[in-house]
């Protein structure tokens, strides 16, 4: 069985009893970064061996993990934070396991986008999640333009290195609309901020972006 196990997005206490039970009982834990996951496993005295499964070894490591699963081993898949498979390499091993008839199940728990959505002031009933905006400006502007007319709440993951450029591009495509960000959720410096694009850009001049961000916004009816 492949267990897709959600882990904390910052606060180590955000782990379910079932997640801990699963991490302790499986034969192997496949994680993005063994050093990172070891902080969690050490904290909860999980003795299961860890193996890395990340963006740059996923093609070679996938078949190895599949072989173990086919031999009857139980593997837990975790990511650095949150729910594996959401904007991280987890989805490749999930697909490989499914395509090869391996039974899979999910042990639900934290997920950065859901956490941010409920903290924002945006309608949470209908939303679209677009992962990370493309790193290249041309592709980013194209993606943003494709969202014109979108009625649902829009959610993006964002890095501190790119958030200013993304906000500038949002300004270029949609003007000075309102947005919210959730930063460092569940951690000591958790922050939710809402305002126009120009307000947020001004804010970042005084407080350079640090940590992990989720952007949540809605296109105003006047622009649709
Ligand atoms: N699979 C994870 C999930 O959805 O739960 C997300 C993995 S993705 C590689 C990492 C991104 O998630 C970060 O760049 C950031 O945008 C978001 N993120 C993760 N933890 C966060 C936190 N504590 N606060 C805000 N955003 C976070």
PDB file of C-alpha atoms and ligand atoms in Angstrom:
ATOM      1  CA  UNK A   1       0.000   0.000   0.000  1.00  0.00           C
ATOM      2  CA  UNK A   2       1.164   3.531  -0.768  1.00  0.00           C
ATOM      3  CA  UNK A   3       0.034   5.903   1.979  1.00  0.00           C
ATOM      4  CA  UNK A   4      -0.102   9.593   1.020  1.00  0.00           C
ATOM      5  CA  UNK A   5       0.495  11.225   4.384  1.00  0.00           C
ATOM      6  CA  UNK A   6      -0.038  14.929   5.040  1.00  0.00           C
ATOM      7  CA  UNK A   7       2.419  16.483   7.474  1.00  0.00           C
ATOM      8  CA  UNK A   8       2.633  19.903   9.202  1.00  0.00           C
ATOM      9  CA  UNK A   9       3.179  23.089   7.164  1.00  0.00           C
ATOM     10  CA  UNK A  10       5.163  24.661   9.990  1.00  0.00           C
ATOM     11  CA  UNK A  11       3.855  23.733  13.405  1.00  0.00           C
ATOM     12  CA  UNK A  12       4.994  20.212  14.322  1.00  0.00           C
ATOM     13  CA  UNK A  13       1.865  19.727  16.432  1.00  0.00           C
ATOM     14  CA  UNK A  14      -0.290  19.724  13.301  1.00  0.00           C
ATOM     15  CA  UNK A  15       0.014  15.996  12.713  1.00  0.00           C
ATOM     16  CA  UNK A  16      -2.827  13.523  13.022  1.00  0.00           C
ATOM     17  CA  UNK A  17      -2.786  10.416  15.194  1.00  0.00           C
ATOM     18  CA  UNK A  18      -3.352   8.358  12.078  1.00  0.00           C
ATOM     19  CA  UNK A  19      -0.427  10.008  10.286  1.00  0.00           C
ATOM     20  CA  UNK A  20       1.882   9.127  13.179  1.00  0.00           C
ATOM     21  CA  UNK A  21       0.546   5.592  13.362  1.00  0.00           C
ATOM     22  CA  UNK A  22       1.089   5.176   9.613  1.00  0.00           C
ATOM     23  CA  UNK A  23       4.608   6.645   9.637  1.00  0.00           C
ATOM     24  CA  UNK A  24       5.521   4.231  12.438  1.00  0.00           C
ATOM     25  CA  UNK A  25       4.018   1.139  10.842  1.00  0.00           C
ATOM     26  CA  UNK A  26       5.171   1.354   7.195  1.00  0.00           C
ATOM     27  CA  UNK A  27       8.409  -0.213   5.894  1.00  0.00           C
ATOM     28  CA  UNK A  28       9.743   2.982   4.354  1.00  0.00           C
ATOM     29  CA  UNK A  29       9.012   6.721   4.250  1.00  0.00           C
ATOM     30  CA  UNK A  30       9.639   8.424   0.893  1.00  0.00           C
ATOM     31  CA  UNK A  31      10.219  12.124   1.511  1.00  0.00           C
ATOM     32  CA  UNK A  32      11.510  15.135  -0.424  1.00  0.00           C
ATOM     33  CA  UNK A  33      14.387  15.916   1.914  1.00  0.00           C
ATOM     34  CA  UNK A  34      15.460  13.358   4.515  1.00  0.00           C
ATOM     35  CA  UNK A  35      17.029  16.048   6.742  1.00  0.00           C
ATOM     36  CA  UNK A  36      13.785  17.995   6.771  1.00  0.00           C
ATOM     37  CA  UNK A  37      11.534  14.986   7.476  1.00  0.00           C
ATOM     38  CA  UNK A  38      13.942  13.708  10.124  1.00  0.00           C
ATOM     39  CA  UNK A  39      13.034  16.727  12.273  1.00  0.00           C
ATOM     40  CA  UNK A  40       9.452  15.420  12.312  1.00  0.00           C
ATOM     41  CA  UNK A  41      10.310  11.734  12.737  1.00  0.00           C
ATOM     42  CA  UNK A  42      12.834  12.436  15.512  1.00  0.00           C
ATOM     43  CA  UNK A  43      10.304  14.629  17.291  1.00  0.00           C
ATOM     44  CA  UNK A  44       7.747  11.792  17.332  1.00  0.00           C
ATOM     45  CA  UNK A  45      10.189   8.887  17.786  1.00  0.00           C
ATOM     46  CA  UNK A  46       9.366   7.406  14.386  1.00  0.00           C
ATOM     47  CA  UNK A  47      12.097   4.863  13.626  1.00  0.00           C
ATOM     48  CA  UNK A  48      11.052   3.961  10.057  1.00  0.00           C
ATOM     49  CA  UNK A  49      13.849   4.384   7.483  1.00  0.00           C
ATOM     50  CA  UNK A  50      13.634   7.413   5.183  1.00  0.00           C
ATOM     51  CA  UNK A  51      14.496   7.599   1.517  1.00  0.00           C
ATOM     52  CA  UNK A  52      14.592  10.709  -0.637  1.00  0.00           C
ATOM     53  CA  UNK A  53      12.159  11.186  -3.484  1.00  0.00           C
ATOM     54  CA  UNK A  54      12.403  14.667  -4.953  1.00  0.00           C
ATOM     55  CA  UNK A  55      12.184  16.662  -8.157  1.00  0.00           C
ATOM     56  CA  UNK A  56      15.578  15.605  -9.538  1.00  0.00           C
ATOM     57  CA  UNK A  57      15.564  11.884  -8.695  1.00  0.00           C
ATOM     58  CA  UNK A  58      11.883  11.167  -9.174  1.00  0.00           C
ATOM     59  CA  UNK A  59      12.410   9.454 -12.556  1.00  0.00           C
ATOM     60  CA  UNK A  60      15.068   7.040 -11.287  1.00  0.00           C
ATOM     61  CA  UNK A  61      13.629   6.566  -7.792  1.00  0.00           C
ATOM     62  CA  UNK A  62      10.035   6.036  -8.903  1.00  0.00           C
ATOM     63  CA  UNK A  63      10.608   2.566 -10.437  1.00  0.00           C
ATOM     64  CA  UNK A  64      12.607   1.517  -7.330  1.00  0.00           C
ATOM     65  CA  UNK A  65       9.750   2.502  -5.023  1.00  0.00           C
ATOM     66  CA  UNK A  66       7.252   0.819  -7.354  1.00  0.00           C
ATOM     67  CA  UNK A  67       9.264  -2.430  -7.184  1.00  0.00           C
ATOM     68  CA  UNK A  68       9.175  -2.338  -3.381  1.00  0.00           C
ATOM     69  CA  UNK A  69       5.427  -1.706  -3.422  1.00  0.00           C
ATOM     70  CA  UNK A  70       4.913  -4.596  -5.848  1.00  0.00           C
ATOM     71  CA  UNK A  71       6.930  -6.840  -3.513  1.00  0.00           C
ATOM     72  CA  UNK A  72       4.360  -6.072  -0.840  1.00  0.00           C
ATOM     73  CA  UNK A  73       6.137  -3.337   1.115  1.00  0.00           C
ATOM     74  CA  UNK A  74       4.149  -0.471   2.632  1.00  0.00           C
ATOM     75  CA  UNK A  75       5.478   2.999   1.822  1.00  0.00           C
ATOM     76  CA  UNK A  76       4.394   6.364   3.218  1.00  0.00           C
ATOM     77  CA  UNK A  77       4.855   9.332   0.926  1.00  0.00           C
ATOM     78  CA  UNK A  78       5.367  12.684   2.633  1.00  0.00           C
ATOM     79  CA  UNK A  79       6.467  16.066   1.308  1.00  0.00           C
ATOM     80  CA  UNK A  80       8.457  18.810   3.006  1.00  0.00           C
ATOM     81  CA  UNK A  81       5.165  20.294   4.152  1.00  0.00           C
ATOM     82  CA  UNK A  82       1.470  19.699   3.764  1.00  0.00           C
ATOM     83  CA  UNK A  83      -0.242  17.331   1.400  1.00  0.00           C
ATOM     84  CA  UNK A  84       1.987  15.345  -0.977  1.00  0.00           C
ATOM     85  CA  UNK A  85       1.083  15.691  -4.635  1.00  0.00           C
ATOM     86  CA  UNK A  86      -0.046  19.322  -4.417  1.00  0.00           C
ATOM     87  CA  UNK A  87       2.631  21.311  -6.307  1.00  0.00           C
ATOM     88  CA  UNK A  88       5.386  18.882  -5.330  1.00  0.00           C
ATOM     89  CA  UNK A  89       6.932  15.764  -6.927  1.00  0.00           C
ATOM     90  CA  UNK A  90       4.583  13.460  -4.994  1.00  0.00           C
ATOM     91  CA  UNK A  91       2.099  13.326  -7.846  1.00  0.00           C
ATOM     92  CA  UNK A  92       4.541  11.284 -10.011  1.00  0.00           C
ATOM     93  CA  UNK A  93       4.816   8.351  -7.603  1.00  0.00           C
ATOM     94  CA  UNK A  94       1.078   8.506  -6.905  1.00  0.00           C
ATOM     95  CA  UNK A  95       0.413   8.201 -10.652  1.00  0.00           C
ATOM     96  CA  UNK A  96       3.002   5.444 -11.066  1.00  0.00           C
ATOM     97  CA  UNK A  97       1.471   3.447  -8.214  1.00  0.00           C
ATOM     98  CA  UNK A  98      -2.070   3.916  -9.523  1.00  0.00           C
ATOM     99  CA  UNK A  99      -1.127   3.056 -13.115  1.00  0.00           C
ATOM    100  CA  UNK A 100       0.490  -0.157 -11.866  1.00  0.00           C
ATOM    101  CA  UNK A 101      -2.406  -1.309  -9.741  1.00  0.00           C
ATOM    102  CA  UNK A 102      -0.793  -0.598  -6.364  1.00  0.00           C
ATOM    103  CA  UNK A 103      -3.426   0.171  -3.720  1.00  0.00           C
ATOM    104  CA  UNK A 104      -3.160   3.714  -2.417  1.00  0.00           C
ATOM    105  CA  UNK A 105      -4.822   5.627   0.354  1.00  0.00           C
ATOM    106  CA  UNK A 106      -4.480   9.137   1.759  1.00  0.00           C
ATOM    107  CA  UNK A 107      -4.028  10.134   5.382  1.00  0.00           C
ATOM    108  CA  UNK A 108      -5.425  13.681   5.251  1.00  0.00           C
ATOM    109  CA  UNK A 109      -4.087  16.660   7.151  1.00  0.00           C
ATOM    110  CA  UNK A 110      -2.608  20.119   6.601  1.00  0.00           C
ATOM    111  CA  UNK A 111      -2.557  21.670   3.143  1.00  0.00           C
ATOM    112  CA  UNK A 112      -1.197  25.196   2.663  1.00  0.00           C
ATOM    113  CA  UNK A 113      -3.788  26.289   0.120  1.00  0.00           C
ATOM    114  CA  UNK A 114      -6.806  25.259   2.205  1.00  0.00           C
ATOM    115  CA  UNK A 115      -5.284  26.826   5.297  1.00  0.00           C
ATOM    116  CA  UNK A 116      -4.793  30.117   3.416  1.00  0.00           C
ATOM    117  CA  UNK A 117      -8.209  30.048   1.778  1.00  0.00           C
ATOM    118  CA  UNK A 118     -10.066  29.917   5.073  1.00  0.00           C
ATOM    119  CA  UNK A 119      -7.885  32.685   6.528  1.00  0.00           C
ATOM    120  CA  UNK A 120      -8.552  35.023   3.606  1.00  0.00           C
ATOM    121  CA  UNK A 121     -11.581  37.192   3.197  1.00  0.00           C
ATOM    122  CA  UNK A 122     -12.444  35.583  -0.145  1.00  0.00           C
ATOM    123  CA  UNK A 123     -15.452  33.424  -0.882  1.00  0.00           C
ATOM    124  CA  UNK A 124     -14.279  29.923  -0.063  1.00  0.00           C
ATOM    125  CA  UNK A 125     -17.110  27.929  -1.614  1.00  0.00           C
ATOM    126  CA  UNK A 126     -15.708  27.950  -5.154  1.00  0.00           C
ATOM    127  CA  UNK A 127     -12.051  28.410  -5.932  1.00  0.00           C
ATOM    128  CA  UNK A 128      -9.323  27.462  -8.369  1.00  0.00           C
ATOM    129  CA  UNK A 129      -5.801  26.597  -7.365  1.00  0.00           C
ATOM    130  CA  UNK A 130      -3.112  27.327  -9.935  1.00  0.00           C
ATOM    131  CA  UNK A 131      -0.001  26.112  -8.113  1.00  0.00           C
ATOM    132  CA  UNK A 132       3.009  28.398  -8.714  1.00  0.00           C
ATOM    133  CA  UNK A 133       2.847  31.115 -11.358  1.00  0.00           C
ATOM    134  CA  UNK A 134       5.376  30.471 -14.164  1.00  0.00           C
ATOM    135  CA  UNK A 135       8.869  31.839 -13.367  1.00  0.00           C
ATOM    136  CA  UNK A 136       9.301  33.515 -16.792  1.00  0.00           C
ATOM    137  CA  UNK A 137       7.476  36.804 -17.200  1.00  0.00           C
ATOM    138  CA  UNK A 138       6.009  36.113 -20.631  1.00  0.00           C
ATOM    139  CA  UNK A 139       4.482  32.824 -19.468  1.00  0.00           C
ATOM    140  CA  UNK A 140       3.345  34.475 -16.239  1.00  0.00           C
ATOM    141  CA  UNK A 141       1.513  37.251 -18.101  1.00  0.00           C
ATOM    142  CA  UNK A 142      -0.055  34.655 -20.400  1.00  0.00           C
ATOM    143  CA  UNK A 143      -1.294  32.644 -17.418  1.00  0.00           C
ATOM    144  CA  UNK A 144      -2.682  35.777 -15.758  1.00  0.00           C
ATOM    145  CA  UNK A 145      -4.409  36.861 -18.967  1.00  0.00           C
ATOM    146  CA  UNK A 146      -6.006  33.421 -19.228  1.00  0.00           C
ATOM    147  CA  UNK A 147      -7.684  34.071 -15.874  1.00  0.00           C
ATOM    148  CA  UNK A 148      -9.636  37.077 -17.142  1.00  0.00           C
ATOM    149  CA  UNK A 149     -13.304  36.413 -16.512  1.00  0.00           C
ATOM    150  CA  UNK A 150     -12.622  33.908 -13.732  1.00  0.00           C
ATOM    151  CA  UNK A 151     -15.394  34.153 -11.170  1.00  0.00           C
ATOM    152  CA  UNK A 152     -14.023  31.832  -8.532  1.00  0.00           C
ATOM    153  CA  UNK A 153     -11.497  32.730  -5.860  1.00  0.00           C
ATOM    154  CA  UNK A 154      -7.975  32.252  -7.265  1.00  0.00           C
ATOM    155  CA  UNK A 155      -5.153  30.751  -5.205  1.00  0.00           C
ATOM    156  CA  UNK A 156      -1.442  30.663  -6.035  1.00  0.00           C
ATOM    157  CA  UNK A 157       1.587  29.426  -4.184  1.00  0.00           C
ATOM    158  CA  UNK A 158       4.362  31.986  -4.217  1.00  0.00           C
ATOM    159  CA  UNK A 159       7.999  32.244  -3.201  1.00  0.00           C
ATOM    160  CA  UNK A 160       9.491  35.276  -1.429  1.00  0.00           C
ATOM    161  CA  UNK A 161      11.895  35.775  -4.367  1.00  0.00           C
ATOM    162  CA  UNK A 162       9.131  36.138  -6.925  1.00  0.00           C
ATOM    163  CA  UNK A 163       6.166  37.621  -5.123  1.00  0.00           C
ATOM    164  CA  UNK A 164       7.029  41.231  -6.037  1.00  0.00           C
ATOM    165  CA  UNK A 165       7.373  40.417  -9.738  1.00  0.00           C
ATOM    166  CA  UNK A 166       4.123  38.459  -9.651  1.00  0.00           C
ATOM    167  CA  UNK A 167       2.291  41.357  -7.985  1.00  0.00           C
ATOM    168  CA  UNK A 168       3.677  43.756 -10.615  1.00  0.00           C
ATOM    169  CA  UNK A 169       2.364  41.468 -13.354  1.00  0.00           C
ATOM    170  CA  UNK A 170      -1.029  41.129 -11.651  1.00  0.00           C
ATOM    171  CA  UNK A 171      -1.119  44.945 -11.611  1.00  0.00           C
ATOM    172  CA  UNK A 172      -0.293  45.045 -15.324  1.00  0.00           C
ATOM    173  CA  UNK A 173      -3.074  42.601 -16.242  1.00  0.00           C
ATOM    174  CA  UNK A 174      -5.817  43.448 -13.739  1.00  0.00           C
ATOM    175  CA  UNK A 175      -4.926  46.905 -12.392  1.00  0.00           C
ATOM    176  CA  UNK A 176      -4.903  47.804  -8.717  1.00  0.00           C
ATOM    177  CA  UNK A 177      -7.195  44.998  -7.517  1.00  0.00           C
ATOM    178  CA  UNK A 178      -7.438  43.676  -3.965  1.00  0.00           C
ATOM    179  CA  UNK A 179      -5.481  40.612  -2.887  1.00  0.00           C
ATOM    180  CA  UNK A 180      -4.635  38.767   0.274  1.00  0.00           C
ATOM    181  CA  UNK A 181      -1.589  36.807   1.208  1.00  0.00           C
ATOM    182  CA  UNK A 182      -1.032  34.317   3.987  1.00  0.00           C
ATOM    183  CA  UNK A 183       2.594  34.039   5.018  1.00  0.00           C
ATOM    184  CA  UNK A 184       4.303  31.511   7.287  1.00  0.00           C
ATOM    185  CA  UNK A 185       1.005  29.887   8.238  1.00  0.00           C
ATOM    186  CA  UNK A 186       1.035  27.994  11.551  1.00  0.00           C
ATOM    187  CA  UNK A 187       4.533  29.350  12.314  1.00  0.00           C
ATOM    188  CA  UNK A 188       5.690  31.977  14.788  1.00  0.00           C
ATOM    189  CA  UNK A 189       5.468  34.836  12.275  1.00  0.00           C
ATOM    190  CA  UNK A 190       2.181  33.827  10.653  1.00  0.00           C
ATOM    191  CA  UNK A 191       0.648  36.797   8.903  1.00  0.00           C
ATOM    192  CA  UNK A 192      -2.435  37.446   6.797  1.00  0.00           C
ATOM    193  CA  UNK A 193      -2.511  40.732   4.911  1.00  0.00           C
ATOM    194  CA  UNK A 194      -5.099  42.152   2.577  1.00  0.00           C
ATOM    195  CA  UNK A 195      -4.969  45.198   0.348  1.00  0.00           C
ATOM    196  CA  UNK A 196      -4.618  46.526  -3.152  1.00  0.00           C
ATOM    197  CA  UNK A 197      -1.650  45.448  -5.265  1.00  0.00           C
ATOM    198  CA  UNK A 198      -0.060  48.896  -4.825  1.00  0.00           C
ATOM    199  CA  UNK A 199      -0.535  48.709  -1.036  1.00  0.00           C
ATOM    200  CA  UNK A 200       1.131  45.296  -0.881  1.00  0.00           C
ATOM    201  CA  UNK A 201       4.010  46.421  -3.121  1.00  0.00           C
ATOM    202  CA  UNK A 202       4.504  49.463  -0.887  1.00  0.00           C
ATOM    203  CA  UNK A 203       4.408  47.193   2.195  1.00  0.00           C
ATOM    204  CA  UNK A 204       7.145  44.975   0.724  1.00  0.00           C
ATOM    205  CA  UNK A 205       9.401  48.027   0.244  1.00  0.00           C
ATOM    206  CA  UNK A 206       9.455  48.438   4.029  1.00  0.00           C
ATOM    207  CA  UNK A 207       9.219  44.717   4.867  1.00  0.00           C
ATOM    208  CA  UNK A 208      11.037  42.652   2.239  1.00  0.00           C
ATOM    209  CA  UNK A 209       9.188  39.377   1.624  1.00  0.00           C
ATOM    210  CA  UNK A 210      10.386  36.452   3.725  1.00  0.00           C
ATOM    211  CA  UNK A 211       9.055  32.936   4.207  1.00  0.00           C
ATOM    212  CA  UNK A 212       6.369  31.032   2.370  1.00  0.00           C
ATOM    213  CA  UNK A 213       3.391  32.702   0.754  1.00  0.00           C
ATOM    214  CA  UNK A 214      -0.035  31.847  -0.572  1.00  0.00           C
ATOM    215  CA  UNK A 215      -1.827  34.499  -2.662  1.00  0.00           C
ATOM    216  CA  UNK A 216      -5.623  34.568  -2.655  1.00  0.00           C
ATOM    217  CA  UNK A 217      -7.698  36.921  -4.737  1.00  0.00           C
ATOM    218  CA  UNK A 218     -10.853  37.479  -6.715  1.00  0.00           C
ATOM    219  CA  UNK A 219     -11.261  39.373  -9.943  1.00  0.00           C
ATOM    220  CA  UNK A 220     -13.683  42.234  -9.237  1.00  0.00           C
ATOM    221  CA  UNK A 221     -17.043  42.034 -11.007  1.00  0.00           C
ATOM    222  CA  UNK A 222     -16.280  45.385 -12.692  1.00  0.00           C
ATOM    223  CA  UNK A 223     -13.423  43.739 -14.656  1.00  0.00           C
ATOM    224  CA  UNK A 224     -15.417  40.735 -15.883  1.00  0.00           C
TER     225      UNK A 224
HETATM  226  N1  LIG B   1       2.210  20.112  -0.914  1.00  0.00           N
HETATM  227  C1  LIG B   1       2.191  21.295  -0.093  1.00  0.00           C
HETATM  228  C2  LIG B   1       0.745  21.601   0.268  1.00  0.00           C
HETATM  229  O1  LIG B   1      -0.021  22.005  -0.580  1.00  0.00           O
HETATM  230  O2  LIG B   1       0.348  21.442   1.387  1.00  0.00           O
HETATM  231  C3  LIG B   1       2.830  22.491  -0.784  1.00  0.00           C
HETATM  232  C4  LIG B   1       4.143  22.224  -1.434  1.00  0.00           C
HETATM  233  S1  LIG B   1       4.760  23.549  -2.379  1.00  0.00           S
HETATM  234  C5  LIG B   1       6.278  22.853  -2.939  1.00  0.00           C
HETATM  235  C6  LIG B   1       5.338  24.705  -1.184  1.00  0.00           C
HETATM  236  C7  LIG B   1       4.546  26.002  -1.208  1.00  0.00           C
HETATM  237  O3  LIG B   1       3.406  25.870  -0.365  1.00  0.00           O
HETATM  238  C8  LIG B   1       5.320  27.185  -0.657  1.00  0.00           C
HETATM  239  O4  LIG B   1       6.147  27.795  -1.632  1.00  0.00           O
HETATM  240  C9  LIG B   1       4.198  28.113  -0.240  1.00  0.00           C
HETATM  241  O5  LIG B   1       3.661  28.793  -1.355  1.00  0.00           O
HETATM  242  C10 LIG B   1       3.160  27.099   0.280  1.00  0.00           C
HETATM  243  N2  LIG B   1       3.349  26.901   1.731  1.00  0.00           N
HETATM  244  C11 LIG B   1       3.831  25.798   2.348  1.00  0.00           C
HETATM  245  N3  LIG B   1       3.846  25.986   3.690  1.00  0.00           N
HETATM  246  C12 LIG B   1       3.359  27.229   3.907  1.00  0.00           C
HETATM  247  C13 LIG B   1       3.134  28.012   5.075  1.00  0.00           C
HETATM  248  N4  LIG B   1       3.430  27.558   6.285  1.00  0.00           N
HETATM  249  N5  LIG B   1       2.612  29.258   4.934  1.00  0.00           N
HETATM  250  C14 LIG B   1       2.303  29.743   3.705  1.00  0.00           C
HETATM  251  N6  LIG B   1       2.511  29.050   2.566  1.00  0.00           N
HETATM  252  C15 LIG B   1       3.026  27.813   2.658  1.00  0.00           C
END
